Coordinates of N, CA and C in Angstrom, one line a residue:
M193 N -41.3 1.0 4.4 CA -40.9 -0.1 3.6 C -41.1 -1.4 4.5
K194 N -41.7 -2.4 4.0 CA -41.8 -3.7 4.7 C -40.6 -4.5 4.5
H195 N -40.1 -5.0 5.7 CA -38.9 -5.8 5.7 C -39.2 -7.3 6.0
G196 N -38.3 -8.2 5.5 CA -38.5 -9.6 5.7 C -38.2 -10.0 7.1
K197 N -38.4 -11.3 7.4 CA -38.2 -11.9 8.7 C -36.8 -11.8 9.1
K198 N -35.8 -12.1 8.2 CA -34.4 -12.1 8.6 C -33.9 -10.7 8.9
Y199 N -34.4 -9.8 8.2 CA -34.1 -8.4 8.5 C -34.6 -8.0 9.9
R200 N -35.9 -8.3 10.1 CA -36.5 -7.9 11.4 C -35.7 -8.7 12.6
A201 N -35.3 -9.9 12.3 CA -34.6 -10.6 13.3 C -33.2 -10.0 13.7
S202 N -32.6 -9.4 12.6 CA -31.3 -8.8 12.8 C -31.5 -7.5 13.6
L203 N -32.6 -6.8 13.5 CA -32.9 -5.6 14.3 C -32.9 -5.9 15.8
A204 N -33.3 -7.1 16.1 CA -33.4 -7.4 17.5 C -32.1 -7.7 18.2
K205 N -31.0 -7.7 17.4 CA -29.7 -8.1 17.9 C -28.9 -6.9 18.5
F206 N -29.4 -5.7 18.3 CA -28.7 -4.5 18.8 C -29.7 -3.4 19.1
D207 N -29.2 -2.4 19.8 CA -30.0 -1.2 20.2 C -29.9 -0.2 19.1
L208 N -31.1 0.0 18.5 CA -31.1 1.0 17.4 C -30.8 2.4 17.8
S209 N -31.0 2.7 19.1 CA -30.9 4.1 19.5 C -29.4 4.4 20.0
K210 N -28.6 3.4 20.1 CA -27.3 3.5 20.6 C -26.2 3.7 19.6
K211 N -25.2 4.5 19.9 CA -24.0 4.7 19.0 C -22.9 3.8 19.5
Y212 N -22.3 3.0 18.6 CA -21.3 2.0 19.0 C -19.9 2.5 18.6
P213 N -18.9 2.2 19.3 CA -17.5 2.5 18.9 C -17.3 1.9 17.5
V214 N -16.4 2.5 16.7 CA -16.1 2.0 15.3 C -15.9 0.5 15.3
A215 N -15.0 0.0 16.1 CA -14.6 -1.4 16.0 C -15.8 -2.3 16.3
E216 N -16.6 -1.9 17.3 CA -17.7 -2.7 17.7 C -18.8 -2.7 16.7
A217 N -19.0 -1.5 16.1 CA -20.0 -1.4 15.0 C -19.7 -2.2 13.8
C218 N -18.4 -2.2 13.4 CA -18.0 -3.0 12.3 C -18.1 -4.5 12.6
K219 N -17.8 -4.9 13.8 CA -18.0 -6.3 14.2 C -19.4 -6.7 14.2
M220 N -20.3 -5.8 14.6 CA -21.7 -6.1 14.7 C -22.3 -6.2 13.3
V221 N -21.9 -5.4 12.4 CA -22.5 -5.4 11.0 C -22.1 -6.8 10.4
G222 N -20.9 -7.3 10.6 CA -20.5 -8.6 10.1 C -21.3 -9.7 10.7
E223 N -21.7 -9.5 11.9 CA -22.5 -10.6 12.6 C -24.0 -10.5 12.2
L224 N -24.4 -9.4 11.6 CA -25.8 -9.2 11.2 C -26.1 -9.8 9.8
K225 N -25.0 -10.1 9.1 CA -25.1 -10.7 7.8 C -26.1 -11.9 7.7
F226 N -27.0 -11.8 6.7 CA -27.8 -13.0 6.5 C -28.0 -13.4 5.1
A227 N -27.4 -12.6 4.2 CA -27.5 -13.0 2.7 C -26.5 -14.1 2.4
S228 N -26.8 -14.8 1.3 CA -25.9 -15.9 0.9 C -24.7 -15.4 0.2
F229 N -24.6 -14.2 -0.2 CA -23.5 -13.7 -1.0 C -22.6 -12.8 0.0
D230 N -21.4 -12.5 -0.5 CA -20.5 -11.7 0.3 C -20.9 -10.2 0.2
E231 N -21.6 -9.8 1.2 CA -22.2 -8.4 1.2 C -21.1 -7.3 1.3
T232 N -21.4 -6.2 0.6 CA -20.5 -5.0 0.7 C -20.9 -4.3 2.0
V233 N -19.9 -3.8 2.7 CA -20.1 -3.0 3.9 C -19.9 -1.5 3.5
E234 N -20.9 -0.7 3.8 CA -20.9 0.7 3.5 C -20.9 1.6 4.7
A235 N -20.3 2.8 4.6 CA -20.3 3.8 5.6 C -21.2 4.9 5.0
H236 N -22.0 5.5 5.8 CA -22.8 6.7 5.4 C -22.5 7.8 6.4
V237 N -21.9 8.9 5.9 CA -21.5 10.0 6.7 C -22.2 11.2 6.4
C238 N -23.0 11.7 7.3 CA -23.8 12.9 7.1 C -23.1 14.1 7.6
L239 N -22.9 15.1 6.7 CA -22.1 16.3 7.0 C -23.0 17.6 7.1
S240 N -22.5 18.5 7.9 CA -23.2 19.8 8.0 C -22.5 20.8 7.1
L241 N -23.1 21.1 5.9 CA -22.5 21.9 4.9 C -23.4 23.1 4.6
G242 N -22.7 24.2 4.3 CA -23.5 25.4 3.9 C -24.0 25.3 2.5
K243 N -24.7 26.3 2.1 CA -25.3 26.3 0.7 C -24.2 26.4 -0.3
G244 N -24.2 25.5 -1.2 CA -23.2 25.4 -2.3 C -22.0 24.7 -1.9
Q245 N -21.8 24.2 -0.7 CA -20.6 23.5 -0.2 C -20.8 22.0 -0.5
S246 N -19.6 21.4 -0.8 CA -19.6 20.0 -1.0 C -18.2 19.5 -0.6
V247 N -18.1 18.2 -0.4 CA -16.8 17.6 -0.1 C -16.6 16.5 -1.1
R248 N -15.4 16.5 -1.7 CA -15.0 15.6 -2.7 C -13.5 15.4 -2.7
D249 N -13.1 14.1 -2.8 CA -11.7 13.8 -2.9 C -11.5 12.4 -3.1
T250 N -10.3 11.9 -3.1 CA -10.0 10.5 -3.2 C -9.1 10.0 -2.0
L251 N -9.1 8.7 -1.8 CA -8.3 8.1 -0.7 C -7.9 6.7 -1.1
V252 N -6.9 6.2 -0.4 CA -6.5 4.8 -0.6 C -6.8 4.1 0.7
F253 N -7.7 3.2 0.8 CA -7.9 2.4 2.0 C -6.7 1.5 2.4
P254 N -6.4 1.4 3.6 CA -5.3 0.5 4.0 C -5.5 -0.9 3.7
N255 N -6.8 -1.3 3.7 CA -7.2 -2.7 3.5 C -8.1 -2.8 2.3
Q256 N -7.6 -3.4 1.2 CA -8.3 -3.4 -0.1 C -9.3 -4.6 -0.1
F257 N -10.4 -4.3 -0.8 CA -11.4 -5.4 -0.9 C -12.1 -5.4 -2.3
K258 N -11.6 -4.6 -3.2 CA -12.2 -4.6 -4.6 C -11.2 -5.3 -5.5
G259 N -11.8 -5.8 -6.6 CA -10.9 -6.3 -7.7 C -10.2 -5.2 -8.4
E260 N -9.1 -5.6 -9.1 CA -8.3 -4.6 -9.8 C -9.2 -3.8 -10.8
K261 N -9.0 -2.5 -10.9 CA -9.8 -1.7 -11.8 C -9.2 -1.7 -13.2
K262 N -10.1 -1.7 -14.1 CA -9.8 -1.6 -15.6 C -9.7 -0.2 -16.0
V263 N -8.5 0.3 -16.3 CA -8.3 1.7 -16.6 C -8.2 2.0 -18.0
L264 N -9.0 3.1 -18.5 CA -8.9 3.6 -19.8 C -8.2 5.0 -19.7
V265 N -7.1 5.2 -20.6 CA -6.4 6.4 -20.6 C -6.6 7.1 -21.9
F266 N -7.2 8.3 -21.9 CA -7.3 9.2 -23.1 C -6.0 10.0 -23.2
C267 N -5.3 9.7 -24.3 CA -4.0 10.3 -24.4 C -3.6 10.3 -25.9
R268 N -2.6 11.2 -26.2 CA -2.0 11.2 -27.6 C -1.1 10.0 -27.8
D269 N -0.8 9.8 -29.0 CA 0.0 8.6 -29.4 C 1.3 8.4 -28.6
D270 N 2.0 9.6 -28.3 CA 3.3 9.5 -27.7 C 3.2 9.1 -26.2
K271 N 1.9 9.0 -25.7 CA 1.7 8.6 -24.3 C 1.1 7.2 -24.1
V272 N 0.8 6.6 -25.3 CA 0.1 5.3 -25.2 C 0.9 4.2 -24.6
K273 N 2.2 4.1 -25.1 CA 3.1 3.1 -24.5 C 3.3 3.2 -23.0
E274 N 3.5 4.4 -22.6 CA 3.6 4.7 -21.1 C 2.4 4.2 -20.3
A275 N 1.2 4.5 -20.9 CA 0.0 4.1 -20.2 C -0.2 2.6 -20.1
L276 N 0.1 2.0 -21.2 CA -0.1 0.5 -21.3 C 1.0 -0.2 -20.4
D277 N 2.2 0.3 -20.4 CA 3.3 -0.2 -19.6 C 3.0 0.0 -18.1
A278 N 2.2 1.0 -17.8 CA 1.9 1.3 -16.4 C 0.7 0.5 -15.9
G279 N 0.1 -0.2 -16.8 CA -1.0 -1.1 -16.4 C -2.4 -0.7 -16.9
A280 N -2.5 0.3 -17.7 CA -3.8 0.6 -18.3 C -4.3 -0.5 -19.2
A281 N -5.6 -0.7 -19.2 CA -6.2 -1.8 -20.0 C -6.3 -1.2 -21.5
Y282 N -6.6 0.1 -21.6 CA -6.7 0.7 -22.9 C -6.1 2.1 -22.9
A283 N -5.6 2.5 -24.0 CA -5.0 3.8 -24.1 C -5.1 4.3 -25.5
G284 N -5.5 5.5 -25.7 CA -5.5 6.1 -27.1 C -6.4 7.4 -27.1
S285 N -6.6 7.9 -28.2 CA -7.4 9.1 -28.3 C -8.7 9.0 -29.0
Q286 N -8.7 9.4 -30.3 CA -10.0 9.5 -31.0 C -10.7 8.2 -31.1
E287 N -10.0 7.1 -31.3 CA -10.7 5.8 -31.4 C -11.5 5.4 -30.2
Y288 N -11.0 5.8 -29.0 CA -11.7 5.5 -27.8 C -12.8 6.5 -27.5
I289 N -12.6 7.7 -27.9 CA -13.7 8.7 -27.8 C -14.9 8.3 -28.7
D290 N -14.6 7.8 -29.9 CA -15.7 7.3 -30.7 C -16.3 6.1 -30.2
K291 N -15.6 5.2 -29.6 CA -16.2 4.0 -29.0 C -17.1 4.3 -27.8
V292 N -16.7 5.3 -27.0 CA -17.5 5.7 -25.8 C -18.8 6.4 -26.4
K293 N -18.7 7.2 -27.4 CA -19.8 7.8 -28.0 C -20.8 6.8 -28.5
D294 N -20.3 5.6 -28.9 CA -21.2 4.6 -29.4 C -21.7 3.7 -28.3
G295 N -21.4 4.0 -27.0 CA -21.9 3.3 -25.9 C -21.0 2.3 -25.2
W296 N -19.8 2.2 -25.7 CA -18.8 1.3 -25.1 C -18.3 1.8 -23.7
L297 N -18.4 1.0 -22.7 CA -18.0 1.4 -21.3 C -17.4 0.3 -20.6
D298 N -16.5 -0.5 -21.3 CA -15.9 -1.6 -20.7 C -14.6 -1.2 -19.9
F299 N -14.8 -0.3 -18.9 CA -13.7 0.1 -18.1 C -14.3 0.6 -16.7
D300 N -13.5 0.7 -15.7 CA -13.9 1.1 -14.4 C -13.6 2.5 -14.1
V301 N -12.6 3.1 -14.7 CA -12.1 4.4 -14.4 C -11.4 5.0 -15.6
A302 N -11.6 6.3 -15.9 CA -11.0 6.9 -17.0 C -10.0 8.0 -16.5
V303 N -8.8 8.0 -17.2 CA -7.8 9.0 -16.9 C -7.6 9.7 -18.2
A304 N -7.2 11.0 -18.2 CA -7.0 11.8 -19.4 C -5.8 12.8 -19.2
T305 N -5.0 13.0 -20.2 CA -4.0 14.0 -20.1 C -4.7 15.3 -20.4
P306 N -4.2 16.4 -19.8 CA -4.9 17.7 -20.0 C -5.2 18.1 -21.4
D307 N -4.3 17.8 -22.4 CA -4.5 18.2 -23.8 C -5.6 17.4 -24.4
M308 N -6.2 16.4 -23.7 CA -7.3 15.6 -24.3 C -8.6 16.0 -23.8
M309 N -8.6 16.9 -22.8 CA -9.9 17.2 -22.1 C -10.9 18.0 -23.0
K310 N -10.4 18.7 -23.9 CA -11.3 19.5 -24.8 C -12.2 18.5 -25.6
D311 N -11.6 17.4 -26.0 CA -12.4 16.3 -26.7 C -13.1 15.4 -25.8
V312 N -12.5 15.0 -24.7 CA -13.1 14.1 -23.7 C -14.3 14.8 -23.1
G313 N -14.2 16.1 -22.9 CA -15.3 16.9 -22.3 C -16.6 16.7 -23.1
R314 N -16.6 16.5 -24.3 CA -17.8 16.3 -25.2 C -18.5 15.0 -24.8
L315 N -17.8 14.1 -24.0 CA -18.5 12.9 -23.7 C -19.2 13.0 -22.3
G316 N -19.4 14.2 -21.9 CA -20.0 14.5 -20.6 C -21.3 13.8 -20.4
M317 N -22.2 13.7 -21.4 CA -23.5 13.1 -21.3 C -23.4 11.6 -21.0
V318 N -22.3 11.0 -21.5 CA -22.1 9.6 -21.3 C -21.3 9.3 -20.0
L319 N -20.1 9.9 -19.9 CA -19.2 9.6 -18.8 C -19.7 10.3 -17.5
G320 N -20.3 11.5 -17.6 CA -20.8 12.1 -16.4 C -21.9 11.4 -15.7
R321 N -22.8 10.8 -16.4 CA -23.9 10.0 -15.8 C -23.4 8.8 -15.1
K322 N -22.3 8.3 -15.5 CA -21.7 7.0 -15.0 C -20.7 7.3 -13.9
G323 N -20.4 8.6 -13.7 CA -19.3 9.0 -12.7 C -17.9 8.7 -13.2
L324 N -17.8 8.7 -14.5 CA -16.5 8.2 -15.1 C -15.7 9.4 -15.8
M325 N -16.2 10.6 -15.7 CA -15.5 11.7 -16.3 C -14.2 12.1 -15.6
P326 N -13.1 12.1 -16.3 CA -11.8 12.5 -15.6 C -12.0 13.9 -15.0
N327 N -11.3 14.0 -13.9 CA -11.4 15.3 -13.1 C -10.1 15.6 -12.4
P328 N -9.6 16.8 -12.6 CA -8.3 17.1 -11.9 C -8.4 17.0 -10.4
K329 N -9.6 17.2 -9.8 CA -9.7 17.2 -8.4 C -9.5 15.8 -7.8
T330 N -9.7 14.8 -8.7 CA -9.6 13.4 -8.3 C -8.3 12.8 -8.8
G331 N -7.4 13.6 -9.4 CA -6.2 13.1 -9.9 C -6.3 12.3 -11.2
T332 N -7.4 12.4 -11.9 CA -7.6 11.6 -13.1 C -7.4 12.5 -14.4
V333 N -7.1 13.7 -14.2 CA -6.6 14.6 -15.4 C -5.2 15.0 -15.0
T334 N -4.2 14.4 -15.7 CA -2.8 14.6 -15.3 C -1.9 14.2 -16.5
N335 N -0.7 14.8 -16.5 CA 0.3 14.3 -17.4 C 1.2 13.2 -16.8
D336 N 1.1 13.0 -15.5 CA 1.8 11.9 -14.8 C 0.9 10.7 -14.8
I337 N 0.8 10.1 -16.0 CA -0.1 8.9 -16.2 C 0.4 7.7 -15.3
T338 N 1.7 7.5 -15.3 CA 2.2 6.4 -14.5 C 1.8 6.4 -13.0
K339 N 1.9 7.6 -12.4 CA 1.6 7.8 -11.0 C 0.1 7.6 -10.8
A340 N -0.7 8.2 -11.7 CA -2.2 8.0 -11.6 C -2.6 6.6 -11.6
I341 N -2.1 5.8 -12.6 CA -2.5 4.4 -12.7 C -2.0 3.6 -11.5
A342 N -0.8 3.9 -11.0 CA -0.3 3.2 -9.9 C -1.2 3.4 -8.7
E343 N -1.7 4.6 -8.5 CA -2.6 4.9 -7.3 C -3.9 4.2 -7.5
L344 N -4.4 4.2 -8.7 CA -5.7 3.6 -9.0 C -5.6 2.0 -8.8
K345 N -4.4 1.5 -9.2 CA -4.2 0.0 -9.0 C -4.1 -0.3 -7.5
K346 N -3.7 0.6 -6.7 CA -3.6 0.4 -5.3 C -5.0 0.5 -4.6
G347 N -5.9 1.0 -5.4 CA -7.3 1.0 -4.8 C -7.8 2.4 -4.5
R348 N -7.2 3.4 -5.1 CA -7.6 4.8 -4.9 C -9.1 4.9 -5.2
T349 N -9.9 5.5 -4.3 CA -11.3 5.5 -4.4 C -11.8 6.9 -4.2
E350 N -12.8 7.3 -5.0 CA -13.3 8.7 -4.9 C -14.5 8.7 -3.9
Y351 N -14.6 9.7 -3.1 CA -15.8 9.9 -2.2 C -16.3 11.3 -2.5
R352 N -17.6 11.5 -2.3 CA -18.2 12.8 -2.5 C -19.5 12.8 -1.8
T353 N -19.9 14.0 -1.5 CA -21.3 14.2 -0.9 C -22.3 14.2 -1.9
D354 N -23.5 13.7 -1.6 CA -24.6 13.7 -2.5 C -25.3 15.0 -2.3
K355 N -26.5 15.2 -2.9 CA -27.2 16.5 -2.8 C -27.7 16.8 -1.4
N356 N -27.7 15.8 -0.5 CA -28.1 16.0 0.8 C -27.0 16.1 1.8
G357 N -25.7 16.2 1.3 CA -24.6 16.3 2.1 C -24.1 15.0 2.8
V358 N -24.4 13.9 2.2 CA -24.1 12.6 2.8 C -23.1 11.9 1.9
V359 N -22.0 11.4 2.5 CA -21.1 10.5 1.8 C -21.5 9.1 1.9
H360 N -21.7 8.4 0.8 CA -22.0 7.0 0.8 C -20.8 6.3 0.2
I361 N -20.2 5.4 0.9 CA -19.0 4.7 0.3 C -18.8 3.3 0.8
A362 N -18.4 2.4 0.0 CA -18.0 1.1 0.4 C -16.7 1.1 1.2
V363 N -16.7 0.4 2.3 CA -15.5 0.3 3.2 C -15.0 -1.1 3.4
G364 N -15.6 -2.1 2.8 CA -15.2 -3.4 3.0 C -16.2 -4.5 2.5
K365 N -15.9 -5.7 2.9 CA -16.9 -6.8 2.6 C -17.2 -7.5 3.9
S366 N -18.3 -8.2 3.9 CA -18.7 -8.8 5.2 C -17.8 -10.0 5.5
S367 N -17.1 -10.5 4.5 CA -16.1 -11.6 4.8 C -14.8 -11.2 5.3
M368 N -14.6 -9.9 5.3 CA -13.3 -9.3 5.9 C -13.3 -9.4 7.4
D369 N -12.1 -9.4 7.9 CA -11.9 -9.2 9.4 C -12.5 -7.9 9.8
A370 N -13.3 -7.9 10.8 CA -13.9 -6.6 11.3 C -12.9 -5.5 11.6
A371 N -11.8 -5.9 12.1 CA -10.7 -4.9 12.5 C -10.2 -4.2 11.3
K372 N -10.2 -4.9 10.1 CA -9.7 -4.3 8.9 C -10.7 -3.3 8.4
V373 N -12.0 -3.7 8.5 CA -13.1 -2.8 8.0 C -13.1 -1.5 8.9
A374 N -12.9 -1.7 10.2 CA -12.9 -0.6 11.2 C -11.7 0.4 10.8
E375 N -10.6 -0.2 10.5 CA -9.4 0.6 10.1 C -9.7 1.5 8.9
N376 N -10.4 0.9 7.9 CA -10.9 1.6 6.7 C -11.8 2.8 7.1
V377 N -12.7 2.5 8.0 CA -13.7 3.5 8.5 C -12.9 4.7 9.1
V378 N -12.0 4.4 10.0 CA -11.2 5.4 10.7 C -10.5 6.3 9.7
V379 N -9.9 5.7 8.7 CA -9.2 6.4 7.6 C -10.1 7.3 6.9
L380 N -11.3 6.8 6.5 CA -12.3 7.6 5.8 C -12.7 8.8 6.6
L381 N -13.0 8.6 7.9 CA -13.4 9.8 8.7 C -12.3 10.8 8.9
S382 N -11.1 10.3 9.0 CA -10.0 11.2 9.1 C -9.8 12.1 7.8
E383 N -10.0 11.4 6.6 CA -9.9 12.1 5.3 C -11.0 13.1 5.2
I384 N -12.2 12.7 5.6 CA -13.4 13.7 5.5 C -13.1 14.9 6.3
K385 N -12.7 14.7 7.6 CA -12.4 15.8 8.5 C -11.3 16.7 7.9
R386 N -10.4 16.1 7.2 CA -9.3 16.9 6.6 C -9.8 17.8 5.5
K387 N -10.9 17.4 4.9 CA -11.5 18.2 3.8 C -12.6 19.2 4.3
K388 N -12.7 19.4 5.6 CA -13.7 20.3 6.2 C -13.5 21.7 5.6
P389 N -14.6 22.3 5.0 CA -14.4 23.7 4.5 C -14.1 24.6 5.7
A390 N -13.3 25.6 5.3 CA -12.8 26.6 6.3 C -13.9 27.3 7.1
D391 N -15.0 27.5 6.4 CA -16.1 28.2 7.1 C -17.2 27.3 7.5
A392 N -16.9 26.0 7.6 CA -18.0 25.0 8.0 C -18.3 25.3 9.5
K393 N -19.5 25.0 9.8 CA -20.0 25.2 11.2 C -19.5 24.1 12.1
A394 N -19.6 24.3 13.4 CA -19.3 23.3 14.4 C -20.2 22.1 14.2
G395 N -19.7 20.9 14.5 CA -20.5 19.7 14.3 C -20.5 19.3 12.8
F396 N -19.3 19.4 12.2 CA -19.2 19.2 10.7 C -19.7 17.8 10.4
I397 N -19.2 16.8 11.1 CA -19.8 15.4 10.9 C -20.9 15.3 11.9
Q398 N -22.1 15.1 11.3 CA -23.3 15.1 12.1 C -23.6 13.7 12.7
N399 N -23.5 12.7 11.8 CA -23.7 11.3 12.2 C -23.1 10.3 11.2
V400 N -22.8 9.1 11.7 CA -22.2 8.1 10.9 C -22.9 6.8 11.1
S401 N -23.2 6.1 10.1 CA -23.8 4.7 10.3 C -23.0 3.8 9.3
I402 N -23.1 2.5 9.7 CA -22.4 1.4 8.9 C -23.5 0.3 8.7
S403 N -23.5 -0.2 7.5 CA -24.4 -1.3 7.1 C -23.8 -2.1 6.0
S404 N -24.3 -3.3 5.9 CA -24.0 -4.2 4.8 C -25.1 -4.1 3.8
T405 N -24.9 -4.8 2.7 CA -25.9 -4.7 1.6 C -27.3 -4.9 2.0
M406 N -27.5 -5.9 2.9 CA -28.9 -6.3 3.3 C -29.2 -6.0 4.7
S407 N -28.2 -5.6 5.5 CA -28.4 -5.4 7.0 C -28.9 -4.0 7.3
P408 N -29.5 -3.9 8.5 CA -29.9 -2.5 9.0 C -28.6 -1.7 9.3
G409 N -28.7 -0.4 9.4 CA -27.6 0.4 9.8 C -27.3 0.4 11.2
V410 N -26.1 0.5 11.6 CA -25.6 0.6 13.0 C -25.0 2.0 13.2
W411 N -25.5 2.7 14.2 CA -25.0 4.1 14.4 C -23.6 4.0 15.0
V412 N -22.7 4.9 14.6 CA -21.3 4.9 15.0 C -21.0 6.0 15.9
D413 N -20.3 5.8 17.0 CA -19.8 6.9 17.8 C -18.5 7.3 17.2
F414 N -18.6 8.2 16.2 CA -17.5 8.6 15.4 C -16.4 9.3 16.2
K415 N -16.8 10.0 17.2 CA -15.9 10.8 18.0 C -14.9 9.9 18.7
E416 N -15.3 8.6 18.9 CA -14.4 7.6 19.5 C -13.2 7.4 18.7
G417 N -13.3 7.6 17.4 CA -12.2 7.3 16.5 C -11.3 8.6 16.2
E418 N -11.7 9.7 16.9 CA -10.9 10.9 16.7 C -9.6 10.9 17.6

């Protein structure tokens, strides 16, 4: 891929072969910014996983950087008031299932009570493609709607490995203090290590890099954060 002059200039500012401590890497990525907008800072964590293994969970970063999420709750009528009082943007049953079937997706995350999943599951072709399908593993299929919404409002974020065993996740913005971005990265790595499969081989975390939307990636000495 051919890169522009600003990108090539940023490459000259650091050693591509070196791994930097978490705090230094985050500071460096902030300094590499050259776009006119507030770039998103992402972490890319490559894991050593066996066949059929994956890592998936949610976490709440200590330093938030995203706007408040618009939550849709699929629930029966007796739960609608609880959901709306807890901060959901929308709550209901068949009317919202029909809206989603028709292509409506004006929400950031969906929560469902267990008794709704038989019907919500039929929306798999729509919600699944967008990563919006409620899932008990991520706490979005639950009878405790109030708790789920409260955690989502605090910024609970899902992370998961892709087909190549890599977690790609936003950890901050280029306008944030680098120390706060670094704190988010340390929490992320700690959570990923906590989800290490029992039979995973040594060297579970193979490598970690951090980059902003437009910048090159900086390798991280992730063991420094252990």
